[in-house]
């Protein structure tokens, strides 16, 4: 079984918020690979994930430095965001010293935590600098923006059965029609056979991921929930426990 390798940066990340959204995608890829290793018929190599985990820890610390380089005024919200990312870097580095099962548990909440930190950072940046969200070139509905955040958090997979395609996600449900629209706009894409099967013994599912353009569009409007049907999408950051149970597969 080959050793996991962390994905390099796919594009030049211009802002810390986009960096965090990209980081969430990297953690999702890492977790998916661990899931497939654990589900494989052969015993996973004890250190198969080490290089990937160490790279993710380094990338997370780089994200913290990028935030500090903004030199935003100190605030409780900003401090908590930085602390959560430092916790994430610590857990990722620590996972390299454990077997695959424990390593998977330690990074289980990493993707949604990174997205939550992106939300907090975007809101804090706008508040401190008095800037509003930059309107993206692509017009999206609230459902499509919600789907982008679900995808960024690693909650969406796609598969097919008897010639019919369908998606699995957490609430709010991401419909296949919504996914196809995002794909047609170049904002989302599928990585074939990269996520756990929908049932034991079934084929791997396709992980849905944001493209670089999708990351940019989501970053342009991400923020705390607000009133109105087409407002910027929000998510909630939460502290990472020292240990965590493996993420529940998207329904």
Tab-separated table of C-alpha atoms in Angstrom:
chain	number	residue	atom	x	y	z
A	1	UNK	CA	0.000	0.000	0.000
A	2	UNK	CA	1.497	3.308	-1.022
A	3	UNK	CA	2.238	6.106	1.388
A	4	UNK	CA	-0.234	8.995	1.391
A	5	UNK	CA	1.029	12.303	0.081
A	6	UNK	CA	-0.533	15.658	0.789
A	7	UNK	CA	-1.889	17.589	-2.150
A	8	UNK	CA	0.218	20.608	-3.132
A	9	UNK	CA	-1.413	24.000	-3.521
A	10	UNK	CA	-3.464	23.952	-6.701
A	11	UNK	CA	-3.224	27.669	-7.289
A	12	UNK	CA	-1.700	30.819	-5.891
A	13	UNK	CA	-3.909	31.525	-2.872
A	14	UNK	CA	-4.268	35.323	-2.678
A	15	UNK	CA	-6.088	35.728	0.648
A	16	UNK	CA	-5.995	34.012	4.059
A	17	UNK	CA	-9.722	33.200	3.768
A	18	UNK	CA	-9.174	31.386	0.475
A	19	UNK	CA	-6.167	29.644	1.991
A	20	UNK	CA	-8.370	28.277	4.778
A	21	UNK	CA	-11.000	27.045	2.328
A	22	UNK	CA	-8.309	25.311	0.307
A	23	UNK	CA	-6.890	23.846	3.524
A	24	UNK	CA	-10.324	22.393	4.322
A	25	UNK	CA	-10.239	20.607	0.977
A	26	UNK	CA	-6.782	19.228	1.713
A	27	UNK	CA	-7.989	17.798	5.030
A	28	UNK	CA	-11.004	16.234	3.318
A	29	UNK	CA	-8.729	14.541	0.793
A	30	UNK	CA	-6.490	13.318	3.625
A	31	UNK	CA	-9.434	11.932	5.604
A	32	UNK	CA	-10.934	10.240	2.558
A	33	UNK	CA	-7.630	8.507	1.850
A	34	UNK	CA	-7.440	7.291	5.449
A	35	UNK	CA	-11.013	6.006	5.229
A	36	UNK	CA	-10.206	3.978	2.129
A	37	UNK	CA	-7.033	2.643	3.729
A	38	UNK	CA	-9.017	1.497	6.757
A	39	UNK	CA	-11.674	-0.116	4.575
A	40	UNK	CA	-9.135	-1.925	2.363
A	41	UNK	CA	-8.868	-5.694	2.591
A	42	UNK	CA	-5.184	-5.533	3.500
A	43	UNK	CA	-3.866	-4.102	6.745
A	44	UNK	CA	-2.882	-0.408	6.282
A	45	UNK	CA	0.749	0.490	6.696
A	46	UNK	CA	1.226	1.971	10.193
A	47	UNK	CA	2.937	5.113	8.866
A	48	UNK	CA	1.120	5.422	5.536
A	49	UNK	CA	-0.325	8.791	6.519
A	50	UNK	CA	2.718	10.354	8.191
A	51	UNK	CA	3.970	12.578	5.367
A	52	UNK	CA	0.470	13.814	4.564
A	53	UNK	CA	-0.297	14.651	8.204
A	54	UNK	CA	2.979	16.483	8.671
A	55	UNK	CA	2.435	18.480	5.487
A	56	UNK	CA	-1.060	19.459	6.614
A	57	UNK	CA	0.295	20.573	9.988
A	58	UNK	CA	2.845	22.752	8.196
A	59	UNK	CA	0.188	24.177	5.854
A	60	UNK	CA	-2.043	24.992	8.828
A	61	UNK	CA	0.795	26.840	10.549
A	62	UNK	CA	1.362	28.741	7.302
A	63	UNK	CA	-2.301	29.760	7.383
A	64	UNK	CA	-1.791	31.146	10.899
A	65	UNK	CA	1.200	33.168	9.691
A	66	UNK	CA	-0.846	34.505	6.781
A	67	UNK	CA	-3.494	35.717	9.235
A	68	UNK	CA	-0.881	37.338	11.460
A	69	UNK	CA	0.644	39.053	8.423
A	70	UNK	CA	-2.634	40.930	7.937
A	71	UNK	CA	-1.899	42.785	11.178
A	72	UNK	CA	-5.538	43.061	12.115
A	73	UNK	CA	-6.393	44.677	15.435
A	74	UNK	CA	-6.609	42.205	18.275
A	75	UNK	CA	-10.052	40.895	19.133
A	76	UNK	CA	-11.540	37.920	20.923
A	77	UNK	CA	-12.925	36.523	17.665
A	78	UNK	CA	-9.599	36.769	15.867
A	79	UNK	CA	-7.701	35.283	18.800
A	80	UNK	CA	-10.109	32.329	18.979
A	81	UNK	CA	-9.745	31.702	15.247
A	82	UNK	CA	-5.965	31.594	15.536
A	83	UNK	CA	-6.150	29.300	18.571
A	84	UNK	CA	-8.423	26.860	16.733
A	85	UNK	CA	-5.998	26.717	13.822
A	86	UNK	CA	-3.080	26.127	16.182
A	87	UNK	CA	-5.056	23.295	17.767
A	88	UNK	CA	-5.687	21.881	14.307
A	89	UNK	CA	-1.978	22.029	13.447
A	90	UNK	CA	-1.135	20.305	16.734
A	91	UNK	CA	-3.665	17.506	16.156
A	92	UNK	CA	-2.480	16.957	12.604
A	93	UNK	CA	1.153	16.759	13.708
A	94	UNK	CA	0.223	14.438	16.569
A	95	UNK	CA	-1.723	12.154	14.230
A	96	UNK	CA	1.519	11.369	12.401
A	97	UNK	CA	2.708	9.539	15.517
A	98	UNK	CA	-0.317	7.246	15.728
A	99	UNK	CA	-1.832	4.457	13.687
A	100	UNK	CA	-4.274	5.117	10.871
A	101	UNK	CA	-7.435	4.653	12.972
A	102	UNK	CA	-6.402	7.132	15.666
A	103	UNK	CA	-4.995	9.494	13.055
A	104	UNK	CA	-8.361	9.525	11.286
A	105	UNK	CA	-10.131	10.425	14.513
A	106	UNK	CA	-7.735	13.270	15.288
A	107	UNK	CA	-8.442	15.031	11.967
A	108	UNK	CA	-12.123	14.064	11.696
A	109	UNK	CA	-13.420	17.610	12.282
A	110	UNK	CA	-10.604	19.397	10.470
A	111	UNK	CA	-12.427	20.338	7.224
A	112	UNK	CA	-15.454	21.950	8.863
A	113	UNK	CA	-13.228	23.609	11.467
A	114	UNK	CA	-11.122	25.202	8.726
A	115	UNK	CA	-14.294	26.447	7.010
A	116	UNK	CA	-15.608	27.819	10.302
A	117	UNK	CA	-12.330	29.674	10.814
A	118	UNK	CA	-12.630	31.082	7.289
A	119	UNK	CA	-16.089	32.408	8.154
A	120	UNK	CA	-14.841	34.053	11.343
A	121	UNK	CA	-11.790	35.522	9.648
A	122	UNK	CA	-13.817	36.925	6.747
A	123	UNK	CA	-16.253	38.603	9.126
A	124	UNK	CA	-13.481	39.977	11.329
A	125	UNK	CA	-11.508	41.296	8.353
A	126	UNK	CA	-14.511	43.163	7.014
A	127	UNK	CA	-15.435	44.532	10.420
A	128	UNK	CA	-11.948	45.744	11.231
A	129	UNK	CA	-11.231	47.212	7.819
A	130	UNK	CA	-14.709	48.494	7.174
A	131	UNK	CA	-14.893	46.571	3.918
A	132	UNK	CA	-17.891	44.805	2.454
A	133	UNK	CA	-17.881	41.488	0.668
A	134	UNK	CA	-16.667	41.665	-2.910
A	135	UNK	CA	-19.441	40.692	-5.288
A	136	UNK	CA	-18.368	37.651	-7.316
A	137	UNK	CA	-18.621	37.635	-11.094
A	138	UNK	CA	-20.855	34.548	-10.879
A	139	UNK	CA	-24.407	35.071	-9.637
A	140	UNK	CA	-25.619	32.284	-7.364
A	141	UNK	CA	-28.794	31.438	-5.518
A	142	UNK	CA	-28.792	30.893	-1.763
A	143	UNK	CA	-29.065	27.123	-2.342
A	144	UNK	CA	-26.010	27.188	-4.578
A	145	UNK	CA	-24.010	29.199	-2.040
A	146	UNK	CA	-25.093	26.816	0.692
A	147	UNK	CA	-23.934	23.924	-1.470
A	148	UNK	CA	-20.509	25.545	-1.898
A	149	UNK	CA	-20.070	25.685	1.878
A	150	UNK	CA	-21.237	22.077	2.263
A	151	UNK	CA	-18.721	21.022	-0.365
A	152	UNK	CA	-15.934	23.035	1.280
A	153	UNK	CA	-16.666	21.299	4.595
A	154	UNK	CA	-16.310	17.859	3.017
A	155	UNK	CA	-19.970	16.932	3.354
A	156	UNK	CA	-20.913	16.119	-0.255
A	157	UNK	CA	-20.360	12.977	-2.303
A	158	UNK	CA	-21.890	11.789	-5.549
A	159	UNK	CA	-22.513	8.341	-6.965
A	160	UNK	CA	-24.790	6.497	-9.352
A	161	UNK	CA	-26.949	3.409	-9.386
A	162	UNK	CA	-28.885	1.813	-12.251
A	163	UNK	CA	-27.970	4.723	-14.491
A	164	UNK	CA	-29.210	7.365	-12.050
A	165	UNK	CA	-26.895	9.898	-10.412
A	166	UNK	CA	-27.501	11.151	-6.895
A	167	UNK	CA	-25.763	13.034	-4.102
A	168	UNK	CA	-25.339	12.480	-0.380
A	169	UNK	CA	-24.822	15.396	1.971
A	170	UNK	CA	-25.803	16.766	5.327
A	171	UNK	CA	-28.722	19.136	5.812
A	172	UNK	CA	-29.484	21.308	3.962
A	173	UNK	CA	-29.532	18.710	1.219
A	174	UNK	CA	-27.408	19.384	-1.864
A	175	UNK	CA	-29.413	18.259	-4.881
A	176	UNK	CA	-27.840	16.720	-7.968
A	177	UNK	CA	-29.348	19.523	-10.044
A	178	UNK	CA	-27.564	22.064	-7.855
A	179	UNK	CA	-24.282	20.193	-8.186
A	180	UNK	CA	-24.591	20.053	-11.960
A	181	UNK	CA	-25.184	23.801	-12.068
A	182	UNK	CA	-22.080	24.452	-9.968
A	183	UNK	CA	-20.072	22.121	-12.191
A	184	UNK	CA	-21.301	23.914	-15.303
A	185	UNK	CA	-20.090	27.197	-13.810
A	186	UNK	CA	-16.674	25.674	-13.081
A	187	UNK	CA	-17.095	26.005	-9.313
A	188	UNK	CA	-17.201	22.323	-8.289
A	189	UNK	CA	-15.811	19.034	-9.522
A	190	UNK	CA	-15.869	15.367	-8.590
A	191	UNK	CA	-12.890	13.193	-7.713
A	192	UNK	CA	-13.894	9.684	-8.834
A	193	UNK	CA	-13.803	6.776	-6.381
A	194	UNK	CA	-12.169	8.816	-3.625
A	195	UNK	CA	-14.729	8.579	-0.778
A	196	UNK	CA	-16.163	5.741	1.273
A	197	UNK	CA	-18.813	3.533	-0.349
A	198	UNK	CA	-22.461	4.211	0.439
A	199	UNK	CA	-22.783	0.668	1.802
A	200	UNK	CA	-20.428	-2.097	2.852
A	201	UNK	CA	-18.979	-3.846	-0.151
A	202	UNK	CA	-20.136	-1.135	-2.549
A	203	UNK	CA	-17.942	0.925	-4.873
A	204	UNK	CA	-16.214	4.070	-3.606
A	205	UNK	CA	-18.167	7.276	-4.104
A	206	UNK	CA	-17.001	10.467	-5.826
A	207	UNK	CA	-15.941	13.253	-3.478
A	208	UNK	CA	-17.271	16.641	-4.579
A	209	UNK	CA	-14.696	19.383	-4.219
A	210	UNK	CA	-14.443	23.084	-4.915
A	211	UNK	CA	-12.367	24.229	-7.851
A	212	UNK	CA	-10.038	27.223	-7.383
A	213	UNK	CA	-12.808	29.370	-8.903
A	214	UNK	CA	-15.297	27.883	-6.444
A	215	UNK	CA	-13.034	28.755	-3.535
A	216	UNK	CA	-12.748	32.342	-4.747
A	217	UNK	CA	-16.507	32.712	-5.172
A	218	UNK	CA	-17.274	31.220	-1.760
A	219	UNK	CA	-14.620	33.375	-0.074
A	220	UNK	CA	-16.112	36.510	-1.627
A	221	UNK	CA	-19.412	36.087	0.196
A	222	UNK	CA	-18.757	33.851	3.164
A	223	UNK	CA	-19.719	35.294	6.514
A	224	UNK	CA	-22.075	35.090	9.474
A	225	UNK	CA	-25.718	34.240	8.738
A	226	UNK	CA	-27.849	37.230	7.892
A	227	UNK	CA	-31.500	37.830	7.083
A	228	UNK	CA	-32.755	37.405	3.539
A	229	UNK	CA	-32.929	34.594	0.990
A	230	UNK	CA	-29.758	35.445	-0.927
A	231	UNK	CA	-27.422	36.706	1.780
A	232	UNK	CA	-23.820	35.635	2.251
A	233	UNK	CA	-23.532	32.144	3.564
A	234	UNK	CA	-22.298	31.542	7.081
A	235	UNK	CA	-20.918	28.658	9.059
A	236	UNK	CA	-19.987	28.285	12.684
A	237	UNK	CA	-16.464	27.669	13.884
A	238	UNK	CA	-16.090	25.506	16.949
A	239	UNK	CA	-13.154	24.475	19.126
A	240	UNK	CA	-11.513	21.182	18.284
A	241	UNK	CA	-11.552	18.615	21.086
A	242	UNK	CA	-8.267	17.001	21.998
A	243	UNK	CA	-9.684	13.753	20.726
A	244	UNK	CA	-12.635	13.224	18.431
A	245	UNK	CA	-14.598	10.384	16.976
A	246	UNK	CA	-14.456	9.669	13.296
A	247	UNK	CA	-16.719	11.885	11.213
A	248	UNK	CA	-20.146	10.503	10.481
A	249	UNK	CA	-20.563	9.636	6.842
A	250	UNK	CA	-22.745	12.148	4.971
A	251	UNK	CA	-26.255	10.930	4.690
